[in-house]
Every structure is written in structure tokens, then in C-alpha cells.
Short mmCIF file of C-alpha atoms and ligand atoms in Angstrom, two decimals:
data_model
loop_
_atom_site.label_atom_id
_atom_site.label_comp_id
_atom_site.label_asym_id
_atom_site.label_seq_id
_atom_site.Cartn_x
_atom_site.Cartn_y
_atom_site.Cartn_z
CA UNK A 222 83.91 74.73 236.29
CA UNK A 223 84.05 72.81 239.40
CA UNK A 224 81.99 70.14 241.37
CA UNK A 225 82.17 70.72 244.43
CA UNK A 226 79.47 68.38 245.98
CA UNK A 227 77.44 64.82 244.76
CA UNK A 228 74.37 63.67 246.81
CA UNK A 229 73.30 60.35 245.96
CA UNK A 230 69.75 59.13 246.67
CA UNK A 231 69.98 55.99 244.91
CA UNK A 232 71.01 55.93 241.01
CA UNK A 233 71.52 52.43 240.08
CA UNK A 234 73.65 50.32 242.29
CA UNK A 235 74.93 53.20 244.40
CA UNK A 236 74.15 53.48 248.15
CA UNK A 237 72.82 57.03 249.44
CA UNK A 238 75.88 59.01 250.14
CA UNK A 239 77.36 62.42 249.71
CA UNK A 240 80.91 63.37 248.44
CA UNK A 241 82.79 66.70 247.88
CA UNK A 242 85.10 66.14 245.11
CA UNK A 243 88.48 68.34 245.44
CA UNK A 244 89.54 71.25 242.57
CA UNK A 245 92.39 68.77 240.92
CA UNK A 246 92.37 65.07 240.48
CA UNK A 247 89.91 62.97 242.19
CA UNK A 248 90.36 59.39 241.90
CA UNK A 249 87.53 56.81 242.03
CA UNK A 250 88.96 52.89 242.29
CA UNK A 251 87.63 49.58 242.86
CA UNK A 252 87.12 46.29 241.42
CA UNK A 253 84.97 45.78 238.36
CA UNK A 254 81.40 45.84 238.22
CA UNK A 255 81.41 48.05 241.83
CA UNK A 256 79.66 51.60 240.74
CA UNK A 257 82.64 53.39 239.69
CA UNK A 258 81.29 54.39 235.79
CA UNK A 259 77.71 54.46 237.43
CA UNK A 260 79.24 57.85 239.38
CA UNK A 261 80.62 59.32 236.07
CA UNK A 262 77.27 58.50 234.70
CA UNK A 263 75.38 60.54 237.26
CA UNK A 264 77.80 63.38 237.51
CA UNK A 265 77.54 63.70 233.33
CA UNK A 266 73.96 63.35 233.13
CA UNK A 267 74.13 67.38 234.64
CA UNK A 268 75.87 68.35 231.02
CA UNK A 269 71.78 67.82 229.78
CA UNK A 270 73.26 65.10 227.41
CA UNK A 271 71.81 62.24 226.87
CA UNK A 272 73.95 58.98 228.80
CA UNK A 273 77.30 58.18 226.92
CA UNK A 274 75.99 54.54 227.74
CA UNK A 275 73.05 55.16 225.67
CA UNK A 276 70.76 54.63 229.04
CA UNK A 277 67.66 55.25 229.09
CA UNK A 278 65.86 56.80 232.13
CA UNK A 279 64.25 53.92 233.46
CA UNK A 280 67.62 52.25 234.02
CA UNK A 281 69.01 54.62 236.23
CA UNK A 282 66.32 53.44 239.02
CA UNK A 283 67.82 51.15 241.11
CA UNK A 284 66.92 47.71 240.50
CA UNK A 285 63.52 46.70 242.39
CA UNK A 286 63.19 50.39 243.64
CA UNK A 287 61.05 53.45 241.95
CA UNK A 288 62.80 56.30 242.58
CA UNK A 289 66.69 57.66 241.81
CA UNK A 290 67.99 61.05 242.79
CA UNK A 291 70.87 62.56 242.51
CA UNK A 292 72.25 66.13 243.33
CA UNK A 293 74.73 67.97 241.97
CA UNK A 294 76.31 71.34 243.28
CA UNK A 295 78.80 73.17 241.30
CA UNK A 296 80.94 76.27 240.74
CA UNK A 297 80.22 77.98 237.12
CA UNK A 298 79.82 81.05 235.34
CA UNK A 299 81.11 82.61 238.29
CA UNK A 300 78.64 81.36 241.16
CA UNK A 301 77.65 78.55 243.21
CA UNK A 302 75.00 76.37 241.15
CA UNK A 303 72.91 73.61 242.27
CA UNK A 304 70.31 71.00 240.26
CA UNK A 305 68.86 68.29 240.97
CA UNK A 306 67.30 65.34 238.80
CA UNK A 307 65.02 62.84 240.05
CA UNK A 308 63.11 59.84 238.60
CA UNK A 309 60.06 58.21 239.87
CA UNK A 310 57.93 55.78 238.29
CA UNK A 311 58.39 57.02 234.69
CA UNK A 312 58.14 60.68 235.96
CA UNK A 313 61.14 62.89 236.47
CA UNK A 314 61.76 66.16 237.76
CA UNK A 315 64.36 68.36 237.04
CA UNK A 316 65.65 71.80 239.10
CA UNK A 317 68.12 74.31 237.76
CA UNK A 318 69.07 76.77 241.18
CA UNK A 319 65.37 75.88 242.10
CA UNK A 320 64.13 76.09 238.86
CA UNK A 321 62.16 73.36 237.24
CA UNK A 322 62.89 72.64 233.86
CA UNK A 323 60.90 70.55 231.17
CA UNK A 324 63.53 67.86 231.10
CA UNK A 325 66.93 67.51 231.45
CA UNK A 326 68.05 68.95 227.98
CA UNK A 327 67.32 72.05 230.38
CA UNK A 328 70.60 71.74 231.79
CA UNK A 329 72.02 72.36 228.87
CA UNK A 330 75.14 75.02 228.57
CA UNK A 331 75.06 75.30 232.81
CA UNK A 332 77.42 72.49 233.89
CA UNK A 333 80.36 71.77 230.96
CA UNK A 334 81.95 68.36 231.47
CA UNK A 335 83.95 66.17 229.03
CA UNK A 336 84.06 62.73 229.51
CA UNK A 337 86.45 59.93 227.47
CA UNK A 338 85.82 56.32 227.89
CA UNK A 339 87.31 53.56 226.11
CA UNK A 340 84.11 53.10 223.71
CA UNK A 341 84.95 56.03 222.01
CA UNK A 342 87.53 54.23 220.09
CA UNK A 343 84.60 53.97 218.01
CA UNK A 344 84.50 57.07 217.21
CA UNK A 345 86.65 56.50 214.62
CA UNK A 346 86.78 52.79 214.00
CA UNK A 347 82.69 52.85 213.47
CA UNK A 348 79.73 54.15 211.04
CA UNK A 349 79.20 57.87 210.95
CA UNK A 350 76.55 58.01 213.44
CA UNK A 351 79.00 58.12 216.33
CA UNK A 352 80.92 60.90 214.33
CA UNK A 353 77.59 62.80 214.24
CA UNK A 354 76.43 62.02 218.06
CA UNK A 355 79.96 63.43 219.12
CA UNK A 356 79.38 66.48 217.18
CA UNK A 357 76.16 67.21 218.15
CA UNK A 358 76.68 66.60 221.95
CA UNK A 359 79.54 68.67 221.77
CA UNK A 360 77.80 71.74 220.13
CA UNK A 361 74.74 70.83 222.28
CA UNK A 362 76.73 71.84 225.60
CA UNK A 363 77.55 74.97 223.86
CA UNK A 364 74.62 76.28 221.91
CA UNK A 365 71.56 75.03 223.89
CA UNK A 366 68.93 75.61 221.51
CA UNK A 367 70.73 73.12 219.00
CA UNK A 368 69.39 69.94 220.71
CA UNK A 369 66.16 71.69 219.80
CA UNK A 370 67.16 71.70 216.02
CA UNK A 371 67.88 68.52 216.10
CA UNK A 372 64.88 67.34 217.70
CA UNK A 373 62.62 68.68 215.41
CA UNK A 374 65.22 67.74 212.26
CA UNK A 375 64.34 64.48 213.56
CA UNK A 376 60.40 64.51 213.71
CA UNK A 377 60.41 66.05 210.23
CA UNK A 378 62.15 63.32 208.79
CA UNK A 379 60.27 60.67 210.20
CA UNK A 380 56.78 62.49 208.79
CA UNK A 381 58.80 62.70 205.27
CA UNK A 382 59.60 59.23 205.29
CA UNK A 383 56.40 58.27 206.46
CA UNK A 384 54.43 60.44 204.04
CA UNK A 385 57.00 58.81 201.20
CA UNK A 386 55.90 55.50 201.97
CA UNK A 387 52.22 56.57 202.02
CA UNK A 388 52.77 58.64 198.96
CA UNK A 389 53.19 55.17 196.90
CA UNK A 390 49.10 54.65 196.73
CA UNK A 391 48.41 57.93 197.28
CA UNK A 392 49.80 60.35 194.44
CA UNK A 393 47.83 63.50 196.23
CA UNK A 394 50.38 63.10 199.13
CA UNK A 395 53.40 64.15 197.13
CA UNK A 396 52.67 67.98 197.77
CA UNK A 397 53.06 66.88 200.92
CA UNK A 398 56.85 66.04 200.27
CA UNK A 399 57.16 69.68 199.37
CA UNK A 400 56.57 70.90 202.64
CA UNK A 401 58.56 68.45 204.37
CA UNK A 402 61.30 69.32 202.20
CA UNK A 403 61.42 73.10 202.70
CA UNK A 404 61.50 72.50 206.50
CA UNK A 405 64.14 69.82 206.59
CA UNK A 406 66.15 72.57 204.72
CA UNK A 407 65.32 74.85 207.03
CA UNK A 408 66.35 72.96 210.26
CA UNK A 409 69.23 71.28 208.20
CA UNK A 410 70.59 74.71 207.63
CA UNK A 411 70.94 75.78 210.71
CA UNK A 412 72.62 72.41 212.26
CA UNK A 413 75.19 72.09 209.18
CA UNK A 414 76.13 75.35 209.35
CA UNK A 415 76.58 75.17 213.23
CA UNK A 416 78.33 71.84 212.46
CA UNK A 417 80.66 73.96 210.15
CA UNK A 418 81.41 76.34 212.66
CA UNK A 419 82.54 73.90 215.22
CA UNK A 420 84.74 72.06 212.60
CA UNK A 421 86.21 74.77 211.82
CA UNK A 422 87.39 75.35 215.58
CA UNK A 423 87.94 71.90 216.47
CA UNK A 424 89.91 71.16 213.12
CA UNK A 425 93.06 73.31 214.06
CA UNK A 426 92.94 72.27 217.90
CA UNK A 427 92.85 68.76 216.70
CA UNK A 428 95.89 69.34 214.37
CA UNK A 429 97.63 70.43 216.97
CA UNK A 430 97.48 68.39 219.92
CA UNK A 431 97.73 65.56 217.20
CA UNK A 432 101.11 67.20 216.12
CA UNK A 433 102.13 67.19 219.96
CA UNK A 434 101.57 63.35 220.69
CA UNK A 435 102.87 62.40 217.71
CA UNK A 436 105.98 64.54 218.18
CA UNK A 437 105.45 66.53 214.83
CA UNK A 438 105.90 63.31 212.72
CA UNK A 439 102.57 63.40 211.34
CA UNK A 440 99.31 65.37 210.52
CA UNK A 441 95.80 65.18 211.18
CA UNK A 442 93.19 67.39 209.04
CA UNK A 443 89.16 66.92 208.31
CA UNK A 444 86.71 67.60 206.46
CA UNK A 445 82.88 67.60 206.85
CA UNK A 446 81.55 65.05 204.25
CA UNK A 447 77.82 66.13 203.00
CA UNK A 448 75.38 64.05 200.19
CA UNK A 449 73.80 67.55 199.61
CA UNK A 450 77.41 69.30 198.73
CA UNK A 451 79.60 68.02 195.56
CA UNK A 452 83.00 68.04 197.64
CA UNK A 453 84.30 67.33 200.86
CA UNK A 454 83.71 70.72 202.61
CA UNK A 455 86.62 72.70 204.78
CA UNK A 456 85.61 75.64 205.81
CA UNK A 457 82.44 77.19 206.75
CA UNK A 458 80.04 78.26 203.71
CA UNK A 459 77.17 80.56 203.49
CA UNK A 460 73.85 79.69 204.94
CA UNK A 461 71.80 80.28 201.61
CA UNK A 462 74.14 78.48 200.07
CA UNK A 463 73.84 75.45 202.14
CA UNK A 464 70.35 75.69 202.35
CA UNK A 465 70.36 76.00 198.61
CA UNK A 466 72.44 72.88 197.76
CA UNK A 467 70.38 71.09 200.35
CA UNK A 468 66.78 72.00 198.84
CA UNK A 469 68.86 71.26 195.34
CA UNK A 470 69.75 67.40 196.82
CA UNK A 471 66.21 66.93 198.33
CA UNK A 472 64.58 67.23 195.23
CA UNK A 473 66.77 65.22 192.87
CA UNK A 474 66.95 62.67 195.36
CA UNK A 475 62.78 62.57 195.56
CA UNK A 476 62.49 59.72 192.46
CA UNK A 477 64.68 57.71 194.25
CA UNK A 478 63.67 58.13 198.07
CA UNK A 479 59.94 57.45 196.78
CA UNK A 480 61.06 54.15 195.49
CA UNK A 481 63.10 53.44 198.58
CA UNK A 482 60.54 54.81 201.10
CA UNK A 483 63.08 56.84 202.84
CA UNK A 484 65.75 60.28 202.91
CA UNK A 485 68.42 59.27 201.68
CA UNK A 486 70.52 62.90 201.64
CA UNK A 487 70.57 65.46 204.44
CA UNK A 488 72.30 66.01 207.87
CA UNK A 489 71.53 62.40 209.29
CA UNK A 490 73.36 61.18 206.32
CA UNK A 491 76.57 63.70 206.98
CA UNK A 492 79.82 62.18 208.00
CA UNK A 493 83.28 63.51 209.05
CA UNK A 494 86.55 62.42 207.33
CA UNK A 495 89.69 62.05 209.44
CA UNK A 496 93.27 62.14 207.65
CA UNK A 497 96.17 61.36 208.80
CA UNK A 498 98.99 63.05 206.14
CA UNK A 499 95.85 62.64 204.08
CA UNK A 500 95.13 58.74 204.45
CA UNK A 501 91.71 58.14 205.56
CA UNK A 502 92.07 56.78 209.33
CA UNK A 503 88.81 54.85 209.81
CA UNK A 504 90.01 53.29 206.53
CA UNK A 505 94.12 52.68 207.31
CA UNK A 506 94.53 53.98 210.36
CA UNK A 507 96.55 51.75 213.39
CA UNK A 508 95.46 51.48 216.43
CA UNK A 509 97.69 53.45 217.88
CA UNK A 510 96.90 56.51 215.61
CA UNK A 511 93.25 56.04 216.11
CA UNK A 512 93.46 56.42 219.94
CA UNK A 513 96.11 59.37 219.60
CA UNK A 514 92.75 61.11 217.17
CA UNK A 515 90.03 60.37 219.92
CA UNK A 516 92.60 61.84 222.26
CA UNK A 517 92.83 64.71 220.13
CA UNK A 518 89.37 65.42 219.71
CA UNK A 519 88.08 65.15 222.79
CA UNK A 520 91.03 67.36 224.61
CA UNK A 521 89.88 69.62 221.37
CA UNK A 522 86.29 69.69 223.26
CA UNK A 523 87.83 70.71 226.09
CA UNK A 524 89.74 73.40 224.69
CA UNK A 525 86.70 74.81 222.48
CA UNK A 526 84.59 74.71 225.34
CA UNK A 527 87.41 76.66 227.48
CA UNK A 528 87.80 79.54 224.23
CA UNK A 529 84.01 80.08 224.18
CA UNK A 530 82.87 79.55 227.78
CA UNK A 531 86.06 81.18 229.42
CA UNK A 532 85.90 78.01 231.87
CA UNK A 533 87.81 74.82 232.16
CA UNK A 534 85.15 71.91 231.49
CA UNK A 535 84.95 69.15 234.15
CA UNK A 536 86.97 66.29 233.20
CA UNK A 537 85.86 62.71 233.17
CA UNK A 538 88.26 59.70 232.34
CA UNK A 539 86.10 56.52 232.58
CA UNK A 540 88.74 53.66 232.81
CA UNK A 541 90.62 54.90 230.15
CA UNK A 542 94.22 55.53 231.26
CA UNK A 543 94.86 51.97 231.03
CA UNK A 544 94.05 51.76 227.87
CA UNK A 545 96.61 54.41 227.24
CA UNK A 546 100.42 53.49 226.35
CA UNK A 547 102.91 55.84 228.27
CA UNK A 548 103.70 58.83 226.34
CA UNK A 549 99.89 59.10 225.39
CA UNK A 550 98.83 58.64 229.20
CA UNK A 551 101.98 61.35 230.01
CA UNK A 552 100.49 63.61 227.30
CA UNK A 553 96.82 63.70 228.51
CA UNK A 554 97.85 64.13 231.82
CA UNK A 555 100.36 67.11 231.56
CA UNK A 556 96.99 68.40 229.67
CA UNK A 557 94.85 68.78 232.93
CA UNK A 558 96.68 70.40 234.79
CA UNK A 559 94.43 73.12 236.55
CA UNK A 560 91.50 71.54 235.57
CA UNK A 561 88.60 69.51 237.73
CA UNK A 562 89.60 65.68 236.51
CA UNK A 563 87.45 62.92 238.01
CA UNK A 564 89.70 59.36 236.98
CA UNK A 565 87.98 55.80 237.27
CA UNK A 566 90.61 52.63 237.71
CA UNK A 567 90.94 49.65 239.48
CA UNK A 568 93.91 50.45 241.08
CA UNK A 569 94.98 53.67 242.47
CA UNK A 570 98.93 52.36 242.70
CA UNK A 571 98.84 53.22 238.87
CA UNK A 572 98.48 56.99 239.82
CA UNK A 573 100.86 56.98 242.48
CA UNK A 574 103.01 59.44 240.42
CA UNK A 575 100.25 61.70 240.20
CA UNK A 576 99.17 64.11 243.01
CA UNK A 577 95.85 63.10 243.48
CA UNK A 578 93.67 65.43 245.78
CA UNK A 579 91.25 62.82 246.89
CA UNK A 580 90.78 59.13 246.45
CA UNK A 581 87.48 57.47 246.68
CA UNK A 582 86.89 53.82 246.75
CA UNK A 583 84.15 51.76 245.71
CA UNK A 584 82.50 49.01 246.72
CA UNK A 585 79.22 47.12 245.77
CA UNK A 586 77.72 51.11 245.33
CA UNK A 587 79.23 52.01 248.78
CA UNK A 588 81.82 55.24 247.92
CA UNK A 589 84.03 56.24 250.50
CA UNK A 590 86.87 58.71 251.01
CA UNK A 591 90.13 57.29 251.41
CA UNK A 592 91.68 59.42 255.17
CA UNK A 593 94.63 58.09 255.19
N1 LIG B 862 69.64 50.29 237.60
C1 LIG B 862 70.49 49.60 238.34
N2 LIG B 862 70.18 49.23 239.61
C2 LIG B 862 71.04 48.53 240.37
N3 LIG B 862 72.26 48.14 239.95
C3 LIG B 862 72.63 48.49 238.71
C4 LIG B 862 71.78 49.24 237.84
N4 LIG B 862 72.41 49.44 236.68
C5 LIG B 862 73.61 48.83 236.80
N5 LIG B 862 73.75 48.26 238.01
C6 LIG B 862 74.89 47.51 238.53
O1 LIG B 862 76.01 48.36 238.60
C7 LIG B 862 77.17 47.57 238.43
C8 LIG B 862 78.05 48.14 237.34
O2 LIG B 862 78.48 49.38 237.72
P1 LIG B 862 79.61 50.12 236.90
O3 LIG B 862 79.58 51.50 237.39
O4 LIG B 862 79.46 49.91 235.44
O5 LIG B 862 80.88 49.33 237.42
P2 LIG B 862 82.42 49.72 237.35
O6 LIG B 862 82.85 49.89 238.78
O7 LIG B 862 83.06 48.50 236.74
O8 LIG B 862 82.57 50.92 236.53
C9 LIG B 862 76.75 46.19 238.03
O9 LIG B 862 76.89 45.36 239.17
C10 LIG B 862 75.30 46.37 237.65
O10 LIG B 862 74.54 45.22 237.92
MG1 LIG B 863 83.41 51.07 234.61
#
């Protein structure tokens, strides 16, 4: 998977332009606050994932302006690819190789990128939900029709809850609960299990590339930790069985979410545990072995997405080699090798030792190739 050319018509602060990235490293640089993670943004927002900034659509217009554009072509699944998003005045359109699509979940599964930034040091220093958002964007890219899941996971949970806090004055509204229940289990079914499945791959890749920055001297496992299952789970189970032990949770939990108003068991509750030699690591973990775990998960993506897709992902490293010490930065990089990489930094000296195909610099939104 490749990028091989980035029109801008105005996303955020950055000035019309167009670039064409090379194959290997392409290196962005600039002083702060210039544009550079603005550029990741854009390129990323092709995946059909949501912003890693948690943006929302309105912000990518350019400040006093109506309308943002950007185009994207590529090299996947074999072919030249192109698609476009635009934004204009709370409308947006989206094309796939000319093809409009409903929204930009559309993209979904077309163009693979991976993208590490130094907030995802809170993927395990913080609360499970950023556990369950990497998850879920990560099996989104693969399995398009599980944003859908998800979606509607989502909706029916809000009309439980809802009908649960109704259900208080009005008793004839708890046969209502029933039918809530029986769909939650079946959309909760189908994302735990494909949660399970991508555990399961991304558990031995992790323990691996762990094992290789940490020079063998230490392990890292998981487990998938569920309110509707009695134990820590490790491996994938059966469908019925999940969907049994989730209808099973549901209903003893009813009493109680009644009182409370809301769910409190299902797959927005699920969490994943990370051990190191079997010490929790959001619990005891340093620093230094939490960022060696994001590293490992995320080059896990990458290598899950490679195994099922047969194609490198695009690689984006927002600011985050210098928050690297020197044998993780050395191990990340002797990792991309072959692969598209697109690096933000301040200062390109730092990647002197690296043979950068192109360097772009930024300035106030203005990118422009470096000739010399
Ligand atoms: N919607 C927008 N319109 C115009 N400018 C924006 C918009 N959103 C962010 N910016 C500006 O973009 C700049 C930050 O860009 P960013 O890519 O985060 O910088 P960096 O080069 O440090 O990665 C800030 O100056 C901010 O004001
Ligand atoms: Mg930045």
C-alpha cells in the first residue's frame, strides 16, 4: 500500500498544494504548531476511521472558510486508487474511484494505514475505552462491516438505557428490556467474537516483538477481560457460547441496571489486560515498558494487517521518534524497512542517519519539497 499523491484544497491550516510522497521514508519537519500532524490527519482520515484527534468534521474546515478538500491517490490491492473527501457547510461528499459513498466509513478496508502518536501512551496508562477504540479501529480497517456492528451495538444500548430509566414509572415497559436484550446479544456476539479473533492474532505478534525490544528479558501476554464471562478469556470461544453467557449477564444484571438506569455488562464494558511476566502493566508497569507495549501493538497492527491483506499498511509516525529512547527508536525503524513511512519532527538533522526519500517542510500550512 502506497500513497503516491496528496491534493490539498484547504483542510485546516494547510495552503492548497499537491505532493507525491516517495515508496520509503518521507519526512515532514517544521516548527510546532505549522501543519505537520494536520497532513497525517488528512492522509489517515482515507483509512474511513474516525480522527485519532477525536475531530469532528466541522473542524477540519479551515478557520473562517466553508469548504475543505482533500485528495488522496494510492496504490492498493494491486491498482491505482483514488478518493476524495470534501466538506462544505455541514455537508460532505465522499468518492471511492468515482464512487460516492454514504460517508466516509465507506472507505473502509481500501486504504490500510497505521498511525502512532505520542497520545497513545494512553493506551495503556488510561481507562479501557482507549483499549476498546484501538481494537475496534483496528478490526474496522479489516472487516468493514464491523463499524456497522458497532454502530448499531451503540443505538441499542442507548434505547435500553433509555427504556430502563422510563421503565421506573412505567412497569409495562420492562418487556421492552427483553427485546433490547436479545439484540444487544446479538450484535455483542458478533463484535466479541471478532474481538477474540483479533486477540488471538495480535497476542502472539505482540509477544514477540515485545520479546525483541526487550532483548528476551521479559514477556508480554493478554487477555480479553469480559463482565458477561467468569474468567479472563484467552483464546477464542464459541459464538453460542458467548452469546449465551452474554444473554445469561444481561438478565441477572436487569435488577440492578433498573435501579441504576443504565447497562452495566456487555461489550462497552469489555477491557483488555496487559502482563508483563504476568504483572498487570497499566497497574505496575514503567514507563519505559509501557511505551515498548504501545510499540508492540501497534507494529502488531501492522503485521496483522500485512498477514490478512497481503499488503504493507502505510505508516504514520506523528512526532513520536522523539519520544523514543535509542534502542526503541533503532528497533521501530529496522521494522519499516520496505514499507511506505510518512515521519513528522521538528528537525530533520535527527534522521540524518536514515535514508530518507523525500523531505517536506512546513510552514504556517505551506508544504514544500526540500530539492536540494
Ligand atoms: N480548522 C482549522 N483551520 C485553520 N487552522 C487550523 C484548524 N485546525 C487547526 N489549525 C491550526 O493548525 C495548527 C496546528 O497544526 P498541527 O498540524 O497540529 O501542527 P504541528 O506542525 O505542530 O503538528 C495550529 O496553528 C492551529 O491553529
Ligand atoms: Mg504535531
Amino acid at each position: 500500500m502506497r500513497v503516491t499523491k496528496i491534493s490539498l484544497n484547504g483542510f485546516r491550516n494547510l495552503e492548497p498544494a499537491v505532493i507525491e510522497p516517495c515508496d520509503g521514508v518521507n519526512i515532514i519537519y517544521g516548527n510546532n504548531a505549522q501543519g505537520k500532524t494536520n497532513l497525517i490527519e488528512a492522509i489517515w482520515l482515507f483509512t474511513g476511521s474516525r480522527s485519532f484527534r477525536g475531530a469532528k468534521d466541522s473542524d477540519y474546515l479551515p478557520f473562517k472558510k466553508n469548504f475543505a478538500g482533500i485528495e488522496l491517490c494510492f496504490f492498493g490491492q494491486q491498482r491505482d486508487q483514488t478518493a476524495k473527501i470534501a466538506f462544505h457547510a455541514g455537508n460532505k461528499k465522499i468518492l471511492l474511484n468515482e464512487i460516492q459513498q454514504k460517508s466516509v466509513s465507506g472507505l473502509k478496508g481500501n486504504f490500510n494505514a497505521v498511525v502512532f502518536s505520542p497520545d497513545h501512551l494512553s493506551l495503556v496508562k488510561d481507562g479501557p475505552d482507549e483499549r476498546r477504540n484501538f481494537l475496534d479501529t483496528a478490526i474496522g480497517q479489516l472487516m468493514p462491516q464491523y463499524s456497522r456492528y458497532i454502530s448499531a451495538y451503540n443505538k441499542l444500548l442507548l434505547q435500553r438505557n433509555s427504556t430502563l430509566k422510563d421503565a421506573q414509572y412505567h412497569s409495562s415497559l420492562i418487556d421492552m428490556i427483553d427485546i433490547w436484550d436479545e439484540q444487544l446479544v446479538k450484535y455483542g456476539t458478533a463484535i466479541a467474537s471478532a474481538r477474540l479473533r483479533y486477540i488471538n492474532l495480535l497476542s502472539p505478534l505482540c509477544e514477540e516483538i515485545y520479546s525483541g525490544i526487550s532483548k528476551g528479558s521479559e514477556k508480554m501476554t493478554m487477555s480479553y477481560c469480559a463482565g458477561w464471562f467468569d474468567k479472563p478469556i484467552e483464546e477464542e470461544i464459541p459464538r453460542e457460547k458467548i452469546a449465551e453467557s452474554m444473554a445469561l449477564a444481561l438478565k441477572n444484571a436487569r435488577k440492578n441496571d433498573l435501579v441504576q438506569g443504565s447497562t452495566s455488562v456487555g461489550i462497552h464494558r469489555d477491557d483488555i489486560n496487559i502482563m508483563i511476566d504476568s504483572v498487570s502493566l497499566r497497574a505496575y508497569g514503567s514507563q519505559g515498558q509501557q511505551r515498548s507495549c504501545v510499540l508492540a501493538l501497534k507494529l502488531a497492527e501492522c503485521g496483522i494487517l500485512y498477514n490478512t491483506t497481503g499488503e504493507h499498511p502505510v505508516i504514520l509516525l506523528d512526532d513520536v521518534m522523539s519520544e523514543l529512547d535509542n534502542s526503541r527508536r533503532d528497533y521501530l525503524l529496522n521494522h519499516l524497512k520496505g514499507r511506505q513511512v510518512f515521519i513528522t519532527c521538528c528537525d530533520k538533522g535527527y534522521f540524518k542517519d536514515l535514508q530518507a526519500g523525500k523531505t517536506f517542510y512546513m510552514e504556517a500550512g505551506v508544504i514544500s519539497e526540500d530539492t536540494e
